[in-house]
Amino acid sequence: MSPIQEPFADGVSLAHRLDPRGKIVVAGLFAVSVAVAQTYATALAGLALALVCLALARLPLKKVGARLLVVNAFIFFLWFILPLTYPGDAVWQFGPFTVSRQGLLYTGLITLKSNTIVIALIALIATAPVNTLGQALQRLRLPDKLCHLLLFTYRYLHVLELEFQRLVQALKIRGFHPGTNLHTYRTYAYLAAMLLVHSCDRADSVYRAMLCRGFHGKFYSLRIFSWQPRDRVFGAVSLLALAALLYLEWRGAGPL
Amino acid sequence: MSEPLIELQDITFSYPGAATPVFQDFNFQLLPGKHIGLIGPNGCGKTTLLHLIMGLLKPQAGKIVIFGQEVSKEKDFVAVRQKVGLLFQNPDDQLFCPTVLEDVAFGPLNQGKAPAEAIRIARETMAKLELEGFEDRVTYKLSGGEKKLVSLATVLAMQPQLLLLDEPTTGLDTDTKHRLVHLLQDLDIGYMIVSHEDAFLHHTVGECCHVHGHCCQPA
Ligand SMILES: Nc1ncnc2c1ncn2[C@@H]1O[C@H](COP(=O)(O)OP(=O)(O)OP(=O)(O)O)[C@@H](O)[C@H]1O
Ligand SMILES: [Mg+2]
């Protein structure tokens, strides 16, 4: 087990150096535009844009592939259900099942759109550490409570994970071998219970440590966000690209 | 006689669900300019005492006076924590920011310092503890002793008027311990140290007190 990592957050590429506030806004607008798209033209154009962003971020393609695999594992199940249940012209029939052309097209579109959005998010959002994102959201005037929720969720995920590692280590050094017996089940039950209790305790301690250092409900950031010329260019180009997407969608609007 | 920095009067405290209280009608005083060591067997309540002073635990009865002000509500303790620094016994409890620099600057930022100023203070403090080069290290990937030193830096960076150190030497090597001794000797603020190391206490504090359930007596 390795601690929770942010494999895409470190880097010096253009996508990493852009102001996170701009990236969040653009990624949000892009995700919505692609998500509502009804035509292949829009989705394909979106995919091309997302790939451009990905190229700008110069991320390790293998790891990006691994992420996409996870997403597509979910979509994989759609391929079993949607083509069979979506009403439309039959292209293939076996027994009681009919595969419809519209169903296939629709599932394809969903697959395309999901991958496009995930690629864009990897290129724009995952290229900033979660803490920076939280601070950027705060600067974007999102309610403090929501930002804290994000930052603390992330922070305590670490706590949970470290606590889990510690417990597993404690098991290991005492020669624990999992098997199919009561001893194993009981040990796992203890592990789960202790994980919960320890994590609560640890979360308490962390909160105490924060209180001792004058925490009063507000996070200050060491990071000074600065809006550079490159951010202006990025913003302008993105707006144009989004407009183009919307134009494509408007022109090709209508059912499949 | 000048006013004590810390005064605990008839404090009673027990952990929820515990059969016997840790402290019963406990009295304690820390006079200005005094450096005292708190000693006592494991589980006698040394850590609990420090947490009571910081308001992390609330006594069931009794009165706490710090810098001449009675403190009882959370709001009173917020002010106390700006002036009193506590080093936790377990450094894992203390560090919570992703990187060392952010963690050390966290306190100064909460005190209202500008980011640039906070970074300057953080770097200075780290230099004092010879922690240069640790700025971007990830806090949960430090060694035990390194964590302890960084924790100390986070406390010192707040420029407290009073220091409470809970076993500051555990996990430190001999050289680092010596450095800590010199650092403490150069500080012109009051401090209390919980430690099981007689040699360390001998160099850093004037007197040692034994913590009991009722009082804290000179040993
Ligand atoms: N979270 C807790 N819940 C219940 N009881 C606790 C808790 N923490 C400590 N205690 C009990 O309170 C008593 C005092 O604990 P404390 O941590 O103050 O001891 P200590 O003097 O710091 O010991 P050590 O030298 O081992 O650090 C102990 O008997 C301990 O078992
Ligand atoms: Mg203790």
Short mmCIF file of C-alpha atoms and ligand atoms in Angstrom, two decimals:
data_model
loop_
_atom_site.label_atom_id
_atom_site.label_comp_id
_atom_site.label_asym_id
_atom_site.label_seq_id
_atom_site.Cartn_x
_atom_site.Cartn_y
_atom_site.Cartn_z
CA MET A 1 0.00 0.00 0.00
CA SER A 2 1.29 3.40 -0.86
CA PRO A 3 -0.08 6.62 0.55
CA ILE A 4 -2.69 8.37 -1.55
CA GLN A 5 -0.82 9.98 -4.35
CA GLU A 6 -1.46 12.72 -6.78
CA PRO A 7 0.55 11.31 -9.67
CA PHE A 8 -0.31 14.10 -12.07
CA ALA A 9 0.05 17.05 -9.72
CA ASP A 10 3.79 17.61 -10.06
CA GLY A 11 5.23 18.94 -13.25
CA VAL A 12 6.49 21.97 -15.04
CA SER A 13 4.42 21.78 -18.20
CA LEU A 14 2.25 24.61 -19.41
CA ALA A 15 -0.87 22.96 -17.97
CA HIS A 16 0.82 22.78 -14.56
CA ARG A 17 1.88 26.41 -14.59
CA LEU A 18 -1.49 27.85 -15.53
CA ASP A 19 -3.43 29.59 -12.79
CA PRO A 20 -5.62 26.91 -11.15
CA ARG A 21 -8.57 29.30 -10.98
CA GLY A 22 -8.65 29.60 -14.75
CA LYS A 23 -8.24 25.87 -15.17
CA ILE A 24 -11.13 25.14 -12.82
CA VAL A 25 -13.49 27.51 -14.61
CA VAL A 26 -12.53 26.26 -18.07
CA ALA A 27 -12.71 22.61 -17.04
CA GLY A 28 -16.12 23.17 -15.49
CA LEU A 29 -17.56 24.89 -18.55
CA PHE A 30 -15.99 22.33 -20.85
CA ALA A 31 -17.36 19.39 -18.86
CA VAL A 32 -20.87 20.83 -18.95
CA SER A 33 -20.71 21.62 -22.67
CA VAL A 34 -19.55 18.14 -23.54
CA ALA A 35 -21.95 16.47 -21.15
CA VAL A 36 -24.99 18.08 -22.76
CA ALA A 37 -23.74 17.48 -26.33
CA GLN A 38 -26.09 15.38 -28.46
CA THR A 39 -23.98 14.96 -31.57
CA TYR A 40 -20.89 13.00 -32.44
CA ALA A 41 -19.39 16.08 -34.11
CA THR A 42 -19.38 18.01 -30.84
CA ALA A 43 -18.12 15.06 -28.83
CA LEU A 44 -15.30 14.37 -31.28
CA ALA A 45 -14.30 18.02 -31.37
CA GLY A 46 -14.36 17.99 -27.57
CA LEU A 47 -12.15 14.90 -27.55
CA ALA A 48 -9.68 16.64 -29.84
CA LEU A 49 -9.58 19.66 -27.51
CA ALA A 50 -9.14 17.43 -24.46
CA LEU A 51 -6.27 15.63 -26.18
CA VAL A 52 -4.61 18.96 -26.94
CA CYS A 53 -4.81 19.82 -23.23
CA LEU A 54 -3.43 16.42 -22.35
CA ALA A 55 -0.52 16.97 -24.72
CA LEU A 56 0.13 20.35 -23.10
CA ALA A 57 0.21 18.71 -19.68
CA ARG A 58 2.83 16.15 -20.82
CA LEU A 59 1.62 13.51 -18.40
CA PRO A 60 2.88 9.94 -18.34
CA LEU A 61 0.52 8.29 -20.83
CA LYS A 62 0.64 4.95 -19.11
CA LYS A 63 -0.82 6.36 -15.93
CA VAL A 64 -3.44 8.32 -17.86
CA GLY A 65 -4.38 5.06 -19.59
CA ALA A 66 -4.74 3.33 -16.25
CA ARG A 67 -7.12 6.04 -15.07
CA LEU A 68 -9.18 5.79 -18.23
CA LEU A 69 -9.37 2.05 -17.81
CA VAL A 70 -11.08 2.54 -14.47
CA VAL A 71 -13.65 4.88 -16.01
CA ASN A 72 -14.28 2.56 -18.91
CA ALA A 73 -14.75 -0.37 -16.58
CA PHE A 74 -17.95 1.34 -15.46
CA ILE A 75 -18.98 2.21 -18.97
CA PHE A 76 -18.35 -1.38 -20.03
CA PHE A 77 -21.53 -2.42 -18.24
CA LEU A 78 -23.52 0.13 -20.18
CA TRP A 79 -22.63 -1.75 -23.36
CA PHE A 80 -24.52 -4.76 -22.02
CA ILE A 81 -27.64 -2.89 -21.09
CA LEU A 82 -28.21 0.16 -23.25
CA PRO A 83 -28.06 -1.36 -26.79
CA LEU A 84 -30.48 -4.06 -25.68
CA THR A 85 -32.98 -1.78 -24.01
CA TYR A 86 -32.88 1.36 -26.14
CA PRO A 87 -35.83 1.38 -28.56
CA GLY A 88 -34.93 1.74 -32.26
CA ASP A 89 -34.20 -0.11 -35.50
CA ALA A 90 -32.96 -3.63 -34.87
CA VAL A 91 -29.50 -4.40 -36.25
CA TRP A 92 -29.04 -7.73 -34.63
CA GLN A 93 -31.42 -10.18 -33.07
CA PHE A 94 -30.87 -13.30 -31.05
CA GLY A 95 -33.54 -14.98 -29.01
CA PRO A 96 -35.55 -12.45 -27.08
CA PHE A 97 -32.83 -9.79 -27.37
CA THR A 98 -32.68 -7.02 -29.93
CA VAL A 99 -29.72 -4.75 -30.39
CA SER A 100 -30.85 -1.38 -31.69
CA ARG A 101 -28.83 0.89 -33.94
CA GLN A 102 -29.82 3.94 -31.93
CA GLY A 103 -28.84 2.14 -28.75
CA LEU A 104 -25.38 1.39 -30.10
CA LEU A 105 -24.90 4.96 -31.28
CA TYR A 106 -26.12 6.31 -27.97
CA THR A 107 -23.80 4.09 -25.92
CA GLY A 108 -20.92 5.05 -28.19
CA LEU A 109 -21.66 8.72 -27.61
CA ILE A 110 -21.75 8.23 -23.86
CA THR A 111 -18.43 6.40 -23.97
CA LEU A 112 -16.89 9.13 -26.08
CA LYS A 113 -18.21 11.94 -23.90
CA SER A 114 -17.15 10.32 -20.63
CA ASN A 115 -13.63 9.73 -21.85
CA THR A 116 -13.42 13.26 -23.19
CA ILE A 117 -14.47 14.78 -19.90
CA VAL A 118 -12.14 12.57 -17.87
CA ILE A 119 -9.19 13.38 -20.11
CA ALA A 120 -9.91 17.09 -19.82
CA LEU A 121 -10.20 16.83 -16.05
CA ILE A 122 -6.95 14.90 -15.82
CA ALA A 123 -5.19 17.49 -17.94
CA LEU A 124 -6.63 20.55 -16.21
CA ILE A 125 -7.70 19.61 -12.70
CA ALA A 126 -5.43 16.72 -11.73
CA THR A 127 -2.42 18.84 -12.65
CA ALA A 128 -2.91 20.88 -9.49
CA PRO A 129 -2.55 19.43 -5.98
CA VAL A 130 -5.86 19.05 -4.15
CA ASN A 131 -4.81 21.61 -1.58
CA THR A 132 -4.18 24.18 -4.26
CA LEU A 133 -7.53 23.39 -5.82
CA GLY A 134 -9.23 23.98 -2.49
CA GLN A 135 -7.52 27.32 -2.15
CA ALA A 136 -8.30 28.25 -5.73
CA LEU A 137 -11.96 27.44 -5.16
CA GLN A 138 -11.87 29.65 -2.11
CA ARG A 139 -10.51 32.47 -4.25
CA LEU A 140 -13.29 31.81 -6.74
CA ARG A 141 -15.64 32.78 -3.91
CA LEU A 142 -17.02 29.32 -3.34
CA PRO A 143 -18.45 29.19 0.22
CA ASP A 144 -15.70 28.60 2.80
CA LYS A 145 -17.58 25.63 4.20
CA LEU A 146 -17.51 23.75 0.90
CA CYS A 147 -13.80 24.43 0.41
CA HIS A 148 -13.03 23.23 3.92
CA LEU A 149 -15.07 20.14 3.28
CA LEU A 150 -12.90 19.35 0.28
CA LEU A 151 -9.63 20.13 2.05
CA PHE A 152 -10.56 18.22 5.20
CA THR A 153 -11.93 15.24 3.32
CA TYR A 154 -8.65 15.01 1.53
CA ARG A 155 -6.65 15.56 4.67
CA TYR A 156 -8.54 12.89 6.62
CA LEU A 157 -8.37 10.41 3.78
CA HIS A 158 -4.65 10.53 4.44
CA VAL A 159 -5.25 10.06 8.12
CA LEU A 160 -7.40 6.99 7.48
CA GLU A 161 -4.91 5.56 5.10
CA LEU A 162 -1.88 6.07 7.34
CA GLU A 163 -3.80 4.60 10.25
CA PHE A 164 -4.67 1.59 8.12
CA GLN A 165 -1.05 1.12 7.16
CA ARG A 166 0.03 1.29 10.76
CA LEU A 167 -2.49 -1.35 11.77
CA VAL A 168 -1.53 -3.62 8.90
CA GLN A 169 2.11 -3.27 9.88
CA ALA A 170 1.24 -4.13 13.46
CA LEU A 171 -0.47 -7.28 12.16
CA LYS A 172 2.41 -8.17 9.90
CA ILE A 173 5.18 -7.92 12.46
CA ARG A 174 3.29 -10.36 14.59
CA GLY A 175 3.17 -12.92 11.86
CA PHE A 176 -0.47 -12.65 10.86
CA HIS A 177 -1.45 -14.77 7.86
CA PRO A 178 -4.95 -14.37 6.49
CA GLY A 179 -6.82 -17.63 6.08
CA THR A 180 -10.40 -18.81 6.03
CA ASN A 181 -10.89 -19.22 9.73
CA LEU A 182 -12.51 -17.48 12.63
CA HIS A 183 -9.20 -16.02 13.77
CA THR A 184 -8.81 -14.19 10.45
CA TYR A 185 -12.37 -12.90 10.44
CA ARG A 186 -12.07 -11.70 13.98
CA THR A 187 -8.77 -10.00 13.22
CA TYR A 188 -10.28 -8.24 10.23
CA ALA A 189 -13.22 -7.12 12.34
CA TYR A 190 -10.80 -5.72 14.92
CA LEU A 191 -8.86 -4.06 12.14
CA ALA A 192 -11.96 -2.33 10.81
CA ALA A 193 -13.09 -1.28 14.26
CA MET A 194 -9.67 -0.05 15.30
CA LEU A 195 -9.31 1.82 12.04
CA LEU A 196 -12.48 3.71 12.81
CA VAL A 197 -11.58 4.44 16.41
CA HIS A 198 -7.97 5.35 15.71
CA SER A 199 -8.91 7.59 12.83
CA CYS A 200 -11.44 9.43 14.96
CA ASP A 201 -8.82 9.90 17.66
CA ARG A 202 -6.25 11.02 15.18
CA ALA A 203 -8.67 13.44 13.59
CA ASP A 204 -9.30 14.85 17.06
CA SER A 205 -5.58 15.26 17.67
CA VAL A 206 -5.09 16.96 14.36
CA TYR A 207 -7.89 19.36 15.17
CA ARG A 208 -6.34 20.04 18.56
CA ALA A 209 -2.99 20.73 16.98
CA MET A 210 -4.70 23.18 14.66
CA LEU A 211 -6.40 24.91 17.58
CA CYS A 212 -3.08 25.21 19.40
CA ARG A 213 -1.70 27.06 16.48
CA GLY A 214 -4.45 29.61 16.36
CA PHE A 215 -6.72 28.05 13.77
CA HIS A 216 -10.02 29.89 13.74
CA GLY A 217 -11.91 28.50 10.83
CA LYS A 218 -9.93 30.02 8.01
CA PHE A 219 -7.17 28.63 5.89
CA TYR A 220 -4.52 30.96 4.69
CA SER A 221 -2.60 30.05 1.65
CA LEU A 222 1.11 30.51 1.14
CA ARG A 223 0.45 30.30 -2.55
CA ILE A 224 -0.07 33.61 -4.20
CA PHE A 225 -2.13 33.05 -7.30
CA SER A 226 -1.07 35.35 -10.04
CA TRP A 227 -2.90 35.85 -13.27
CA GLN A 228 -0.20 35.78 -15.94
CA PRO A 229 -0.37 36.68 -19.62
CA ARG A 230 -0.38 32.97 -20.41
CA ASP A 231 -3.55 32.61 -18.34
CA ARG A 232 -5.17 35.34 -20.37
CA VAL A 233 -4.23 33.55 -23.58
CA PHE A 234 -5.46 30.25 -22.18
CA GLY A 235 -8.74 31.84 -21.11
CA ALA A 236 -9.30 33.49 -24.48
CA VAL A 237 -8.46 30.38 -26.49
CA SER A 238 -10.66 28.24 -24.25
CA LEU A 239 -13.60 30.58 -24.63
CA LEU A 240 -13.22 30.48 -28.41
CA ALA A 241 -12.99 26.69 -28.35
CA LEU A 242 -16.08 26.45 -26.15
CA ALA A 243 -17.94 28.78 -28.48
CA ALA A 244 -16.94 26.58 -31.41
CA LEU A 245 -18.23 23.51 -29.55
CA LEU A 246 -21.54 25.18 -28.88
CA TYR A 247 -21.77 26.27 -32.53
CA LEU A 248 -21.15 22.72 -33.71
CA GLU A 249 -23.80 21.48 -31.35
CA TRP A 250 -26.30 24.12 -32.43
CA ARG A 251 -25.73 23.37 -36.13
CA GLY A 252 -25.99 19.64 -35.77
CA ALA A 253 -28.75 19.72 -33.20
CA GLY A 254 -31.44 17.15 -33.42
CA PRO A 255 -31.81 13.47 -32.72
CA LEU A 256 -29.06 11.05 -33.70
CA MET B 1 5.70 38.62 44.49
CA SER B 2 4.73 38.76 40.83
CA GLU B 3 1.69 37.08 39.43
CA PRO B 4 2.08 33.47 38.34
CA LEU B 5 2.02 32.83 34.58
CA ILE B 6 -0.11 29.77 35.08
CA GLU B 7 -2.21 28.94 38.06
CA LEU B 8 -4.43 25.90 38.47
CA GLN B 9 -6.76 25.92 41.45
CA ASP B 10 -8.58 22.87 42.74
CA ILE B 11 -8.77 21.26 39.35
CA THR B 12 -10.68 18.02 39.05
CA PHE B 13 -10.43 16.15 35.82
CA SER B 14 -11.27 12.65 34.72
CA TYR B 15 -11.44 11.21 31.24
CA PRO B 16 -14.94 10.26 30.17
CA GLY B 17 -15.72 6.75 31.32
CA ALA B 18 -12.62 6.47 33.51
CA ALA B 19 -13.15 5.06 36.99
CA THR B 20 -10.73 7.32 38.86
CA PRO B 21 -9.99 10.94 38.08
CA VAL B 22 -6.51 11.84 36.84
CA PHE B 23 -6.57 15.00 38.97
CA GLN B 24 -8.59 15.68 42.10
CA ASP B 25 -8.42 19.14 43.69
CA PHE B 26 -5.15 19.69 41.90
CA ASN B 27 -3.15 22.85 42.49
CA PHE B 28 -0.24 24.16 40.50
CA GLN B 29 1.63 27.39 39.83
CA LEU B 30 4.24 28.50 37.35
CA LEU B 31 5.97 31.73 38.31
CA PRO B 32 7.38 34.10 35.69
CA GLY B 33 10.91 33.44 34.51
CA LYS B 34 10.81 29.93 35.96
CA HIS B 35 11.81 26.93 33.98
CA ILE B 36 10.41 23.78 35.42
CA GLY B 37 10.53 20.12 34.53
CA LEU B 38 7.53 17.89 35.05
CA ILE B 39 8.39 14.35 35.99
CA GLY B 40 6.50 11.35 37.16
CA PRO B 41 5.75 7.79 36.18
CA ASN B 42 3.96 6.89 32.96
CA GLY B 43 0.30 7.66 33.14
CA CYS B 44 0.51 10.04 36.09
CA GLY B 45 -1.07 12.82 34.09
CA LYS B 46 1.74 14.99 32.71
CA THR B 47 0.33 15.15 29.19
CA THR B 48 -3.15 15.65 30.59
CA LEU B 49 -1.91 18.62 32.62
CA LEU B 50 -0.49 20.34 29.54
CA HIS B 51 -3.69 19.70 27.58
CA LEU B 52 -5.74 21.20 30.41
CA ILE B 53 -3.60 24.34 30.33
CA MET B 54 -4.13 24.69 26.58
CA GLY B 55 -7.87 24.15 26.91
CA LEU B 56 -7.80 20.99 24.83
CA LEU B 57 -9.39 19.20 27.76
CA LYS B 58 -11.86 20.88 30.04
CA PRO B 59 -11.73 20.26 33.80
CA GLN B 60 -14.91 19.20 35.56
CA ALA B 61 -14.18 21.58 38.40
CA GLY B 62 -11.67 24.22 39.37
CA LYS B 63 -10.20 27.37 37.99
CA ILE B 64 -7.40 28.01 35.50
CA VAL B 65 -5.68 31.39 35.44
CA ILE B 66 -3.19 32.16 32.70
CA PHE B 67 -1.27 35.44 32.44
CA GLY B 68 -3.49 36.75 35.22
CA GLN B 69 -6.73 36.07 33.34
CA GLU B 70 -9.15 33.38 34.29
CA VAL B 71 -9.79 31.13 31.32
CA SER B 72 -12.80 28.87 31.13
CA LYS B 73 -14.50 29.23 27.76
CA GLU B 74 -13.19 28.21 24.36
CA LYS B 75 -12.92 31.89 23.44
CA ASP B 76 -10.54 32.56 26.35
CA PHE B 77 -8.34 29.70 25.29
CA VAL B 78 -8.12 30.97 21.72
CA ALA B 79 -6.21 33.93 23.11
CA VAL B 80 -4.08 31.67 25.31
CA ARG B 81 -3.03 29.56 22.36
CA GLN B 82 -1.67 32.63 20.59
CA LYS B 83 0.82 33.09 23.43
CA VAL B 84 1.49 29.59 24.68
CA GLY B 85 3.12 26.98 22.47
CA LEU B 86 2.55 23.28 23.07
CA LEU B 87 4.75 20.58 21.63
CA PHE B 88 2.73 17.37 21.52
CA GLN B 89 4.18 14.14 22.83
CA ASN B 90 3.42 12.44 19.55
CA PRO B 91 4.66 14.46 16.57
CA ASP B 92 2.13 12.75 14.31
CA ASP B 93 -0.51 14.68 16.23
CA GLN B 94 1.19 17.93 15.48
CA LEU B 95 1.90 17.94 11.78
CA PHE B 96 -0.95 18.13 9.34
CA CYS B 97 0.00 20.25 6.36
CA PRO B 98 1.38 18.47 3.31
CA THR B 99 4.78 20.14 3.31
CA VAL B 100 7.10 21.19 6.09
CA LEU B 101 7.20 24.85 5.10
CA GLU B 102 3.41 25.09 5.00
CA ASP B 103 3.17 23.44 8.37
CA VAL B 104 5.68 25.77 10.02
CA ALA B 105 4.02 28.81 8.42
CA PHE B 106 0.52 27.71 9.45
CA GLY B 107 0.73 29.28 12.92
CA PRO B 108 2.12 32.65 11.81
CA LEU B 109 -0.54 32.81 9.07
CA ASN B 110 -3.24 32.24 11.67
CA GLN B 111 -1.72 35.05 13.69
CA GLY B 112 -2.49 37.30 10.77
CA LYS B 113 0.96 37.54 9.21
CA ALA B 114 1.20 38.10 5.47
CA PRO B 115 2.34 35.05 3.48
CA ALA B 116 5.78 36.52 2.73
CA GLU B 117 6.32 37.38 6.39
CA ALA B 118 5.09 33.93 7.47
CA ILE B 119 7.52 32.27 5.09
CA ARG B 120 10.36 34.40 6.41
CA ILE B 121 9.56 33.47 10.01
CA ALA B 122 9.21 29.81 9.05
CA ARG B 123 12.58 29.78 7.32
CA GLU B 124 14.29 31.54 10.20
CA THR B 125 12.86 29.13 12.71
CA MET B 126 13.86 26.17 10.60
CA ALA B 127 17.37 27.56 10.26
CA LYS B 128 17.63 27.74 14.06
CA LEU B 129 16.86 24.05 14.24
CA GLU B 130 19.14 23.29 11.29
CA LEU B 131 16.22 22.19 9.21
CA GLU B 132 17.32 23.99 6.06
CA GLY B 133 16.40 22.07 2.97
CA PHE B 134 13.33 20.51 4.55
CA GLU B 135 10.94 23.14 3.18
CA ASP B 136 9.31 20.98 0.55
CA ARG B 137 9.58 17.65 2.31
CA VAL B 138 6.29 15.89 2.91
CA THR B 139 5.49 15.90 6.62
CA TYR B 140 4.29 12.33 6.88
CA LYS B 141 7.39 11.04 5.12
CA LEU B 142 9.88 12.28 7.70
CA SER B 143 11.74 10.13 10.19
CA GLY B 144 10.57 10.09 13.80
CA GLY B 145 13.25 12.51 15.01
CA GLU B 146 12.80 14.80 12.03
CA LYS B 147 9.09 14.96 12.75
CA LYS B 148 9.85 15.94 16.33
CA LEU B 149 12.16 18.74 15.20
CA VAL B 150 9.70 20.03 12.62
CA SER B 151 6.98 19.96 15.30
CA LEU B 152 9.21 22.06 17.50
CA ALA B 153 9.73 24.47 14.62
CA THR B 154 5.98 24.82 14.15
CA VAL B 155 5.63 25.78 17.80
CA LEU B 156 8.59 28.17 17.91
CA ALA B 157 7.46 29.88 14.70
CA MET B 158 4.49 31.29 16.61
CA GLN B 159 6.96 33.18 18.85
CA PRO B 160 5.18 32.10 22.02
CA GLN B 161 5.64 33.78 25.40
CA LEU B 162 5.54 30.43 27.14
CA LEU B 163 6.49 26.97 25.95
CA LEU B 164 5.07 23.64 27.05
CA LEU B 165 7.17 20.78 25.77
CA ASP B 166 5.90 17.22 26.09
CA GLU B 167 8.92 14.91 25.93
CA PRO B 168 10.84 16.99 23.39
CA THR B 169 13.85 14.69 23.33
CA THR B 170 12.30 11.36 22.41
CA GLY B 171 13.85 10.14 19.22
CA LEU B 172 16.52 12.81 19.01
CA ASP B 173 20.19 11.94 18.64
CA THR B 174 22.81 13.24 21.09
CA ASP B 175 23.95 16.13 18.90
CA THR B 176 20.44 17.31 18.25
CA LYS B 177 19.66 17.06 21.95
CA HIS B 178 22.64 19.30 22.69
CA ARG B 179 21.43 21.77 20.12
CA LEU B 180 18.01 21.75 21.74
CA VAL B 181 19.58 22.41 25.15
CA HIS B 182 21.42 25.46 23.79
CA LEU B 183 18.33 26.67 22.01
CA LEU B 184 16.26 26.47 25.18
CA GLN B 185 19.00 28.15 27.25
CA ASP B 186 19.02 31.05 24.79
CA LEU B 187 15.26 31.55 24.90
CA ASP B 188 14.18 34.29 27.24
CA ILE B 189 10.70 32.95 27.85
CA GLY B 190 9.31 30.65 30.49
CA TYR B 191 8.92 26.99 29.70
CA MET B 192 7.83 23.71 31.19
CA ILE B 193 9.28 20.45 30.02
CA VAL B 194 7.89 16.98 30.49
CA SER B 195 10.73 14.53 30.19
CA HIS B 196 12.01 11.25 31.49
CA GLU B 197 15.61 12.24 30.84
CA ASP B 198 17.30 13.56 33.96
CA ALA B 199 20.40 14.77 32.13
CA PHE B 200 18.37 16.84 29.70
CA LEU B 201 16.27 18.35 32.47
CA HIS B 202 19.39 19.06 34.49
CA HIS B 203 20.69 21.34 31.72
CA THR B 204 17.44 23.04 30.85
CA VAL B 205 15.33 23.60 33.95
CA GLY B 206 15.93 25.02 37.39
CA GLU B 207 13.67 22.66 39.28
CA CYS B 208 11.68 19.52 38.72
CA CYS B 209 8.20 18.84 39.97
CA HIS B 210 6.62 15.50 40.54
CA VAL B 211 3.09 15.31 39.15
CA HIS B 212 0.57 13.68 41.48
CA GLY B 213 -3.17 13.43 41.43
CA HIS B 214 -3.52 16.30 43.91
CA CYS B 215 -0.55 18.52 43.41
CA CYS B 216 2.70 19.07 41.70
CA GLN B 217 5.49 18.98 44.24
CA PRO B 218 9.13 19.94 43.92
CA ALA B 219 11.10 16.74 43.63
N1 LIG C 1 -7.90 9.60 25.82
C1 LIG C 1 -7.92 9.03 27.04
N2 LIG C 1 -9.03 8.44 27.49
C2 LIG C 1 -9.07 7.89 28.72
N3 LIG C 1 -8.03 7.85 29.56
C3 LIG C 1 -6.87 8.42 29.18
C4 LIG C 1 -6.76 9.04 27.88
N4 LIG C 1 -5.52 9.52 27.77
C5 LIG C 1 -4.89 9.22 28.91
N5 LIG C 1 -5.68 8.56 29.76
C6 LIG C 1 -5.35 8.11 31.11
O1 LIG C 1 -5.06 9.24 31.91
C7 LIG C 1 -3.91 9.03 32.71
C8 LIG C 1 -2.89 10.13 32.47
O2 LIG C 1 -2.42 10.07 31.13
P1 LIG C 1 -1.30 11.03 30.58
O3 LIG C 1 -1.26 10.84 29.11
O4 LIG C 1 -1.53 12.39 31.07
O5 LIG C 1 0.01 10.41 31.24
P2 LIG C 1 1.52 10.90 31.16
O6 LIG C 1 1.92 11.32 32.51
O7 LIG C 1 1.68 11.89 30.06
O8 LIG C 1 2.29 9.55 30.81
P3 LIG C 1 3.57 9.28 29.87
O9 LIG C 1 4.78 9.55 30.67
O10 LIG C 1 3.45 7.84 29.56
O11 LIG C 1 3.42 10.13 28.67
C9 LIG C 1 -3.39 7.65 32.37
O12 LIG C 1 -3.79 6.79 33.40
C10 LIG C 1 -4.10 7.29 31.09
O13 LIG C 1 -4.40 5.92 31.09
MG MG C 2 2.60 11.90 28.31
#
